[in-house]
Amino acid sequence: QVQLVESGGGSVQAGGSLRLSCAAFGHTYSTNYMGWFRQAPGKEREGVAAIYTGIGSTYIADSVKGRFTISQDNAKNTVYLQMNSLKPDDTAMYYCAASPRVLSGDYCYMESKYNYWGQGTQVTVSS
C-alpha cells in the first residue's frame, strides 16, 4: 500500500556529509510518521530520526542530535535525512519507514510502530 524508496547513501570520510532521501508512493495518507532507522553489522536496528508529516514536528535521537536533521517536501512525498559531521560509528544500512499512527516520544524510534519499510541504503564512513 505504501512503497518507500531510499537513495543518497554512499561512502564518505569522517567529518563529511550525506543527504538521504526517501520517496513515498501509493497510499501516502498512511504516512503520518516517517522515520529513519539504521542497522550496523551485529547490532540492533536503531531509530535515529522521525517526522510528523502533518505538521512537520521532528524528533532526533540523542545519539545523532546536533549532527542529523530530518525534513520533508510534501509536494514530492519525500523525507530527507541530512547527516553532517559523520563518524565511522555512523556506518550502517539506513532504512526509511512509515507509520499510519500518530506517535509520541520514544515511540517514534520503535520499529514495531512502523508498517512500511524501504529497502535500505548503505552509508559507510571511513576514518
CSV table of N, CA and C in Angstrom, one decimal:
chain,number,residue,atom,x,y,z
A,1,GLN,N,0.8,-1.2,0.0
A,1,GLN,CA,0.0,0.0,0.0
A,1,GLN,C,0.9,1.3,0.0
A,2,VAL,N,2.0,1.2,0.7
A,2,VAL,CA,3.0,2.3,0.6
A,2,VAL,C,4.3,1.7,0.2
A,3,GLN,N,4.9,2.3,-0.8
A,3,GLN,CA,6.2,1.9,-1.2
A,3,GLN,C,7.2,3.0,-0.8
A,4,LEU,N,8.3,2.7,-0.3
A,4,LEU,CA,9.3,3.6,0.1
A,4,LEU,C,10.6,3.3,-0.6
A,5,VAL,N,11.2,4.4,-1.2
A,5,VAL,CA,12.4,4.2,-2.0
A,5,VAL,C,13.5,5.2,-1.4
A,6,GLU,N,14.5,4.6,-0.9
A,6,GLU,CA,15.6,5.4,-0.3
A,6,GLU,C,16.7,5.6,-1.4
A,7,SER,N,17.4,6.7,-1.2
A,7,SER,CA,18.6,7.0,-2.1
A,7,SER,C,19.5,7.9,-1.3
A,8,GLY,N,20.7,8.1,-1.8
A,8,GLY,CA,21.6,9.0,-1.3
A,8,GLY,C,22.7,8.5,-0.4
A,9,GLY,N,22.7,7.2,-0.2
A,9,GLY,CA,23.8,6.6,0.6
A,9,GLY,C,25.1,6.6,-0.2
A,10,GLY,N,26.2,6.2,0.5
A,10,GLY,CA,27.5,6.1,-0.2
A,10,GLY,C,28.6,6.1,0.8
A,11,SER,N,29.8,6.3,0.3
A,11,SER,CA,31.0,6.3,1.2
A,11,SER,C,31.5,7.7,1.3
A,12,VAL,N,31.9,8.0,2.5
A,12,VAL,CA,32.4,9.4,2.8
A,12,VAL,C,33.4,9.3,3.9
A,13,GLN,N,34.3,10.3,4.0
A,13,GLN,CA,35.3,10.3,5.0
A,13,GLN,C,34.7,10.9,6.3
A,14,ALA,N,35.3,10.6,7.4
A,14,ALA,CA,34.8,11.2,8.7
A,14,ALA,C,34.8,12.7,8.6
A,15,GLY,N,33.8,13.3,9.1
A,15,GLY,CA,33.6,14.7,9.0
A,15,GLY,C,32.8,15.2,7.9
A,16,GLY,N,32.6,14.3,6.9
A,16,GLY,CA,31.8,14.6,5.8
A,16,GLY,C,30.3,14.6,6.0
A,17,SER,N,29.5,14.8,4.9
A,17,SER,CA,28.1,14.9,5.0
A,17,SER,C,27.5,14.1,3.9
A,18,LEU,N,26.3,13.6,4.1
A,18,LEU,CA,25.4,13.0,3.2
A,18,LEU,C,24.0,13.3,3.4
A,19,ARG,N,23.2,13.3,2.4
A,19,ARG,CA,21.8,13.5,2.5
A,19,ARG,C,21.0,12.3,1.9
A,20,LEU,N,20.3,11.7,2.7
A,20,LEU,CA,19.5,10.6,2.3
A,20,LEU,C,18.1,11.1,2.0
A,21,SER,N,17.5,10.4,0.9
A,21,SER,CA,16.1,10.8,0.5
A,21,SER,C,15.2,9.5,0.6
A,22,CYS,N,14.0,9.7,0.9
A,22,CYS,CA,13.0,8.6,1.0
A,22,CYS,C,11.7,9.1,0.3
A,23,ALA,N,11.4,8.6,-0.8
A,23,ALA,CA,10.2,8.9,-1.6
A,23,ALA,C,9.1,7.9,-1.3
A,24,ALA,N,8.0,8.4,-1.0
A,24,ALA,CA,6.8,7.5,-0.7
A,24,ALA,C,5.9,7.5,-1.9
A,25,PHE,N,5.4,6.3,-2.2
A,25,PHE,CA,4.5,6.1,-3.3
A,25,PHE,C,3.3,5.3,-2.8
A,26,GLY,N,2.2,5.4,-3.4
A,26,GLY,CA,1.0,4.6,-3.1
A,26,GLY,C,0.1,5.4,-2.1
A,27,HIS,N,-0.4,4.7,-1.1
A,27,HIS,CA,-1.3,5.3,-0.1
A,27,HIS,C,-0.5,6.2,0.9
A,28,THR,N,-0.1,7.3,0.4
A,28,THR,CA,0.7,8.2,1.2
A,28,THR,C,-0.1,8.8,2.4
A,29,TYR,N,-1.4,8.6,2.4
A,29,TYR,CA,-2.1,9.1,3.6
A,29,TYR,C,-1.8,8.2,4.8
A,30,SER,N,-1.2,7.1,4.6
A,30,SER,CA,-0.8,6.2,5.7
A,30,SER,C,0.6,6.5,6.2
A,31,THR,N,1.1,7.7,5.9
A,31,THR,CA,2.4,8.1,6.3
A,31,THR,C,2.4,9.2,7.3
A,32,ASN,N,1.6,9.1,8.4
A,32,ASN,CA,1.6,10.1,9.4
A,32,ASN,C,2.9,10.4,10.0
A,33,TYR,N,3.7,9.4,10.3
A,33,TYR,CA,5.0,9.5,10.7
A,33,TYR,C,6.0,8.8,9.8
A,34,MET,N,7.1,9.5,9.5
A,34,MET,CA,8.1,8.9,8.7
A,34,MET,C,9.4,8.9,9.6
A,35,GLY,N,10.1,7.8,9.6
A,35,GLY,CA,11.3,7.6,10.4
A,35,GLY,C,12.4,7.1,9.6
A,36,TRP,N,13.6,7.4,10.2
A,36,TRP,CA,14.9,6.9,9.7
A,36,TRP,C,15.5,6.0,10.8
A,37,PHE,N,15.8,4.8,10.3
A,37,PHE,CA,16.5,3.8,11.2
A,37,PHE,C,17.8,3.4,10.6
A,38,ARG,N,18.7,2.9,11.4
A,38,ARG,CA,19.9,2.4,10.9
A,38,ARG,C,20.3,1.1,11.6
A,39,GLN,N,21.0,0.2,10.9
A,39,GLN,CA,21.4,-1.0,11.5
A,39,GLN,C,22.9,-1.3,11.0
A,40,ALA,N,23.8,-1.4,12.0
A,40,ALA,CA,25.1,-1.7,11.7
A,40,ALA,C,25.3,-3.2,11.9
A,41,PRO,N,26.3,-3.8,11.3
A,41,PRO,CA,26.5,-5.2,11.4
A,41,PRO,C,26.7,-5.7,12.8
A,42,GLY,N,25.9,-6.7,13.2
A,42,GLY,CA,26.0,-7.2,14.6
A,42,GLY,C,25.2,-6.4,15.6
A,43,LYS,N,24.5,-5.4,15.2
A,43,LYS,CA,23.8,-4.5,16.1
A,43,LYS,C,22.3,-4.5,15.8
A,44,GLU,N,21.6,-4.1,16.8
A,44,GLU,CA,20.1,-4.0,16.6
A,44,GLU,C,19.8,-2.7,15.8
A,45,ARG,N,18.6,-2.7,15.1
A,45,ARG,CA,18.2,-1.6,14.4
A,45,ARG,C,17.9,-0.5,15.4
A,46,GLU,N,18.3,0.7,15.0
A,46,GLU,CA,18.2,1.9,15.9
A,46,GLU,C,17.5,3.0,15.2
A,47,GLY,N,16.5,3.6,15.8
A,47,GLY,CA,15.8,4.7,15.3
A,47,GLY,C,16.6,6.0,15.5
A,48,VAL,N,16.8,6.8,14.5
A,48,VAL,CA,17.6,8.0,14.6
A,48,VAL,C,16.8,9.3,14.4
A,49,ALA,N,15.7,9.2,13.7
A,49,ALA,CA,15.0,10.5,13.4
A,49,ALA,C,13.6,10.1,13.0
A,50,ALA,N,12.7,11.1,13.2
A,50,ALA,CA,11.3,10.9,12.8
A,50,ALA,C,10.7,12.2,12.6
A,51,ILE,N,9.6,12.2,11.8
A,51,ILE,CA,8.9,13.5,11.5
A,51,ILE,C,7.4,13.2,11.4
A,52,TYR,N,6.7,14.1,12.0
A,52,TYR,CA,5.2,14.0,11.9
A,52,TYR,C,4.8,14.8,10.7
A,53,THR,N,4.5,14.1,9.6
A,53,THR,CA,4.4,14.7,8.3
A,53,THR,C,3.3,15.8,8.3
A,54,GLY,N,2.3,15.6,9.1
A,54,GLY,CA,1.1,16.5,9.0
A,54,GLY,C,1.5,18.0,9.4
A,55,ILE,N,2.4,18.1,10.4
A,55,ILE,CA,2.7,19.4,10.9
A,55,ILE,C,4.2,19.7,10.9
A,56,GLY,N,5.0,18.7,10.6
A,56,GLY,CA,6.4,18.9,10.4
A,56,GLY,C,7.2,18.8,11.7
A,57,SER,N,6.6,18.4,12.8
A,57,SER,CA,7.4,18.2,14.0
A,57,SER,C,8.5,17.1,13.8
A,58,THR,N,9.6,17.4,14.3
A,58,THR,CA,10.7,16.5,14.1
A,58,THR,C,11.3,16.0,15.4
A,59,TYR,N,11.9,14.8,15.4
A,59,TYR,CA,12.4,14.1,16.5
A,59,TYR,C,13.8,13.6,16.1
A,60,ILE,N,14.8,13.8,16.9
A,60,ILE,CA,16.1,13.4,16.6
A,60,ILE,C,16.7,12.6,17.9
A,61,ALA,N,17.2,11.5,17.6
A,61,ALA,CA,17.7,10.7,18.7
A,61,ALA,C,19.0,11.3,19.3
A,62,ASP,N,19.2,11.1,20.6
A,62,ASP,CA,20.3,11.7,21.3
A,62,ASP,C,21.6,11.3,20.6
A,63,SER,N,21.7,10.1,20.1
A,63,SER,CA,22.9,9.6,19.5
A,63,SER,C,23.4,10.4,18.3
A,64,VAL,N,22.5,11.1,17.7
A,64,VAL,CA,22.9,11.9,16.5
A,64,VAL,C,22.4,13.4,16.5
A,65,LYS,N,21.9,13.8,17.7
A,65,LYS,CA,21.5,15.1,17.8
A,65,LYS,C,22.6,16.1,17.6
A,66,GLY,N,22.3,17.2,16.9
A,66,GLY,CA,23.3,18.2,16.6
A,66,GLY,C,24.0,17.9,15.3
A,67,ARG,N,23.9,16.7,14.8
A,67,ARG,CA,24.6,16.3,13.5
A,67,ARG,C,23.6,16.0,12.4
A,68,PHE,N,22.5,15.3,12.8
A,68,PHE,CA,21.5,14.9,11.8
A,68,PHE,C,20.2,15.8,11.9
A,69,THR,N,19.6,16.0,10.8
A,69,THR,CA,18.3,16.7,10.8
A,69,THR,C,17.4,15.9,9.8
A,70,ILE,N,16.1,16.0,10.1
A,70,ILE,CA,15.1,15.4,9.2
A,70,ILE,C,14.2,16.5,8.7
A,71,SER,N,13.8,16.4,7.4
A,71,SER,CA,13.0,17.4,6.8
A,71,SER,C,12.1,16.7,5.8
A,72,GLN,N,11.2,17.4,5.2
A,72,GLN,CA,10.3,16.8,4.3
A,72,GLN,C,9.9,17.8,3.2
A,73,ASP,N,9.5,17.3,2.0
A,73,ASP,CA,9.0,18.0,0.9
A,73,ASP,C,7.6,17.4,0.6
A,74,ASN,N,6.6,18.0,1.1
A,74,ASN,CA,5.3,17.4,1.0
A,74,ASN,C,4.8,17.2,-0.5
A,75,ALA,N,5.2,18.2,-1.3
A,75,ALA,CA,4.8,18.2,-2.7
A,75,ALA,C,5.4,17.0,-3.4
A,76,LYS,N,6.6,16.5,-2.9
A,76,LYS,CA,7.2,15.3,-3.5
A,76,LYS,C,7.0,14.1,-2.7
A,77,ASN,N,6.3,14.2,-1.6
A,77,ASN,CA,6.1,13.0,-0.7
A,77,ASN,C,7.5,12.4,-0.4
A,78,THR,N,8.4,13.3,0.0
A,78,THR,CA,9.8,12.8,0.2
A,78,THR,C,10.3,13.4,1.6
A,79,VAL,N,11.0,12.5,2.2
A,79,VAL,CA,11.6,12.9,3.5
A,79,VAL,C,13.1,12.8,3.4
A,80,TYR,N,13.8,13.7,4.0
A,80,TYR,CA,15.2,13.7,3.9
A,80,TYR,C,15.9,13.5,5.3
A,81,LEU,N,17.1,12.9,5.2
A,81,LEU,CA,17.9,12.9,6.4
A,81,LEU,C,19.3,13.5,6.1
A,82,GLN,N,19.5,14.7,6.6
A,82,GLN,CA,20.8,15.4,6.4
A,82,GLN,C,21.7,14.9,7.5
A,83,MET,N,22.8,14.4,7.1
A,83,MET,CA,23.8,13.9,8.1
A,83,MET,C,25.1,14.6,7.9
A,84,ASN,N,25.5,15.4,9.0
A,84,ASN,CA,26.7,16.2,9.0
A,84,ASN,C,27.7,15.6,10.0
A,85,SER,N,28.9,16.0,9.9
A,85,SER,CA,30.0,15.6,10.8
A,85,SER,C,29.9,14.1,11.0
A,86,LEU,N,29.9,13.4,10.0
A,86,LEU,CA,29.7,11.9,10.1
A,86,LEU,C,31.0,11.3,10.7
A,87,LYS,N,30.7,10.2,11.4
A,87,LYS,CA,31.7,9.5,12.2
A,87,LYS,C,31.7,8.0,11.7
A,88,PRO,N,32.8,7.3,11.9
A,88,PRO,CA,32.8,5.9,11.5
A,88,PRO,C,31.7,5.1,12.1
A,89,ASP,N,31.3,5.5,13.4
A,89,ASP,CA,30.2,4.8,14.1
A,89,ASP,C,28.9,5.0,13.4
A,90,ASP,N,28.8,5.9,12.5
A,90,ASP,CA,27.5,6.1,11.7
A,90,ASP,C,27.4,5.1,10.6
A,91,THR,N,28.4,4.3,10.3
A,91,THR,CA,28.4,3.3,9.3
A,91,THR,C,27.3,2.3,9.6
A,92,ALA,N,26.4,2.2,8.6
A,92,ALA,CA,25.2,1.3,8.8
A,92,ALA,C,24.4,1.3,7.5
A,93,MET,N,23.4,0.4,7.5
A,93,MET,CA,22.4,0.4,6.5
A,93,MET,C,21.3,1.3,7.1
A,94,TYR,N,20.9,2.3,6.3
A,94,TYR,CA,19.9,3.2,6.7
A,94,TYR,C,18.5,2.9,6.0
A,95,TYR,N,17.5,2.8,6.8
A,95,TYR,CA,16.2,2.5,6.4
A,95,TYR,C,15.2,3.6,6.6
A,96,CYS,N,14.3,3.8,5.7
A,96,CYS,CA,13.2,4.7,5.8
A,96,CYS,C,12.0,3.9,6.2
A,97,ALA,N,11.1,4.4,7.0
A,97,ALA,CA,9.9,3.7,7.5
A,97,ALA,C,8.8,4.7,7.6
A,98,ALA,N,7.6,4.1,7.4
A,98,ALA,CA,6.4,4.9,7.5
A,98,ALA,C,5.3,4.3,8.5
A,99,SER,N,4.6,5.1,9.2
A,99,SER,CA,3.6,4.6,10.1
A,99,SER,C,2.3,5.4,9.9
A,100,PRO,N,1.2,4.7,9.9
A,100,PRO,CA,-0.1,5.4,9.9
A,100,PRO,C,-0.5,6.0,11.2
A,101,ARG,N,0.2,5.7,12.2
A,101,ARG,CA,-0.1,6.1,13.6
A,101,ARG,C,0.4,7.5,13.9
A,102,VAL,N,-0.2,8.1,14.9
A,102,VAL,CA,0.3,9.3,15.5
A,102,VAL,C,1.1,8.9,16.7
A,103,LEU,N,2.4,9.1,16.6
A,103,LEU,CA,3.3,8.6,17.6
A,103,LEU,C,3.8,9.7,18.5
A,104,SER,N,4.3,9.4,19.6
A,104,SER,CA,4.8,10.4,20.5
A,104,SER,C,6.0,9.9,21.3
A,105,GLY,N,6.9,10.8,21.7
A,105,GLY,CA,8.0,10.5,22.5
A,105,GLY,C,8.9,9.4,21.9
A,106,ASP,N,9.3,8.5,22.7
A,106,ASP,CA,10.2,7.4,22.3
A,106,ASP,C,9.5,6.4,21.3
A,107,TYR,N,8.2,6.5,21.2
A,107,TYR,CA,7.5,5.6,20.2
A,107,TYR,C,8.0,5.9,18.8
A,108,CYS,N,8.4,7.1,18.6
A,108,CYS,CA,8.9,7.5,17.2
A,108,CYS,C,10.1,6.6,16.8
A,109,TYR,N,10.8,6.1,17.8
A,109,TYR,CA,12.0,5.3,17.4
A,109,TYR,C,11.9,3.8,17.5
A,110,MET,N,10.6,3.4,17.7
A,110,MET,CA,10.4,1.9,17.9
A,110,MET,C,10.0,1.4,16.5
A,111,GLU,N,10.7,0.5,16.0
A,111,GLU,CA,10.5,-0.1,14.7
A,111,GLU,C,9.1,-0.8,14.6
A,112,SER,N,8.7,-1.3,15.7
A,112,SER,CA,7.4,-2.1,15.7
A,112,SER,C,6.2,-1.2,15.4
A,113,LYS,N,6.4,0.1,15.6
A,113,LYS,CA,5.3,1.1,15.3
A,113,LYS,C,5.2,1.5,13.8
A,114,TYR,N,6.1,1.0,13.0
A,114,TYR,CA,6.1,1.3,11.6
A,114,TYR,C,5.7,0.1,10.8
A,115,ASN,N,4.8,0.4,9.8
A,115,ASN,CA,4.3,-0.6,9.0
A,115,ASN,C,5.0,-0.9,7.7
A,116,TYR,N,5.6,0.2,7.2
A,116,TYR,CA,6.2,0.1,5.8
A,116,TYR,C,7.7,0.5,5.9
A,117,TRP,N,8.4,-0.2,5.1
A,117,TRP,CA,9.9,-0.1,5.1
A,117,TRP,C,10.4,0.0,3.7
A,118,GLY,N,11.5,0.8,3.6
A,118,GLY,CA,12.2,0.8,2.3
A,118,GLY,C,13.3,-0.3,2.3
A,119,GLN,N,14.0,-0.4,1.2
A,119,GLN,CA,15.0,-1.5,1.0
A,119,GLN,C,16.3,-1.2,1.7
A,120,GLY,N,16.5,0.1,2.1
A,120,GLY,CA,17.7,0.5,2.8
A,120,GLY,C,18.7,1.0,1.8
A,121,THR,N,19.6,1.9,2.4
A,121,THR,CA,20.7,2.5,1.6
A,121,THR,C,21.9,2.5,2.5
A,122,GLN,N,23.0,2.0,2.0
A,122,GLN,CA,24.3,1.9,2.8
A,122,GLN,C,25.0,3.2,2.9
A,123,VAL,N,25.4,3.4,4.2
A,123,VAL,CA,26.3,4.6,4.5
A,123,VAL,C,27.5,4.0,5.1
A,124,THR,N,28.7,4.4,4.5
A,124,THR,CA,30.0,3.9,5.0
A,124,THR,C,30.8,5.2,5.3
A,125,VAL,N,31.3,5.3,6.5
A,125,VAL,CA,32.1,6.4,6.9
A,125,VAL,C,33.5,5.9,7.3
A,126,SER,N,34.5,6.4,6.6
A,126,SER,CA,35.9,5.9,6.8
A,126,SER,C,36.6,6.9,7.7
A,127,SER,N,37.6,6.4,8.4
A,127,SER,CA,38.3,7.3,9.3
A,127,SER,C,39.6,7.9,8.6
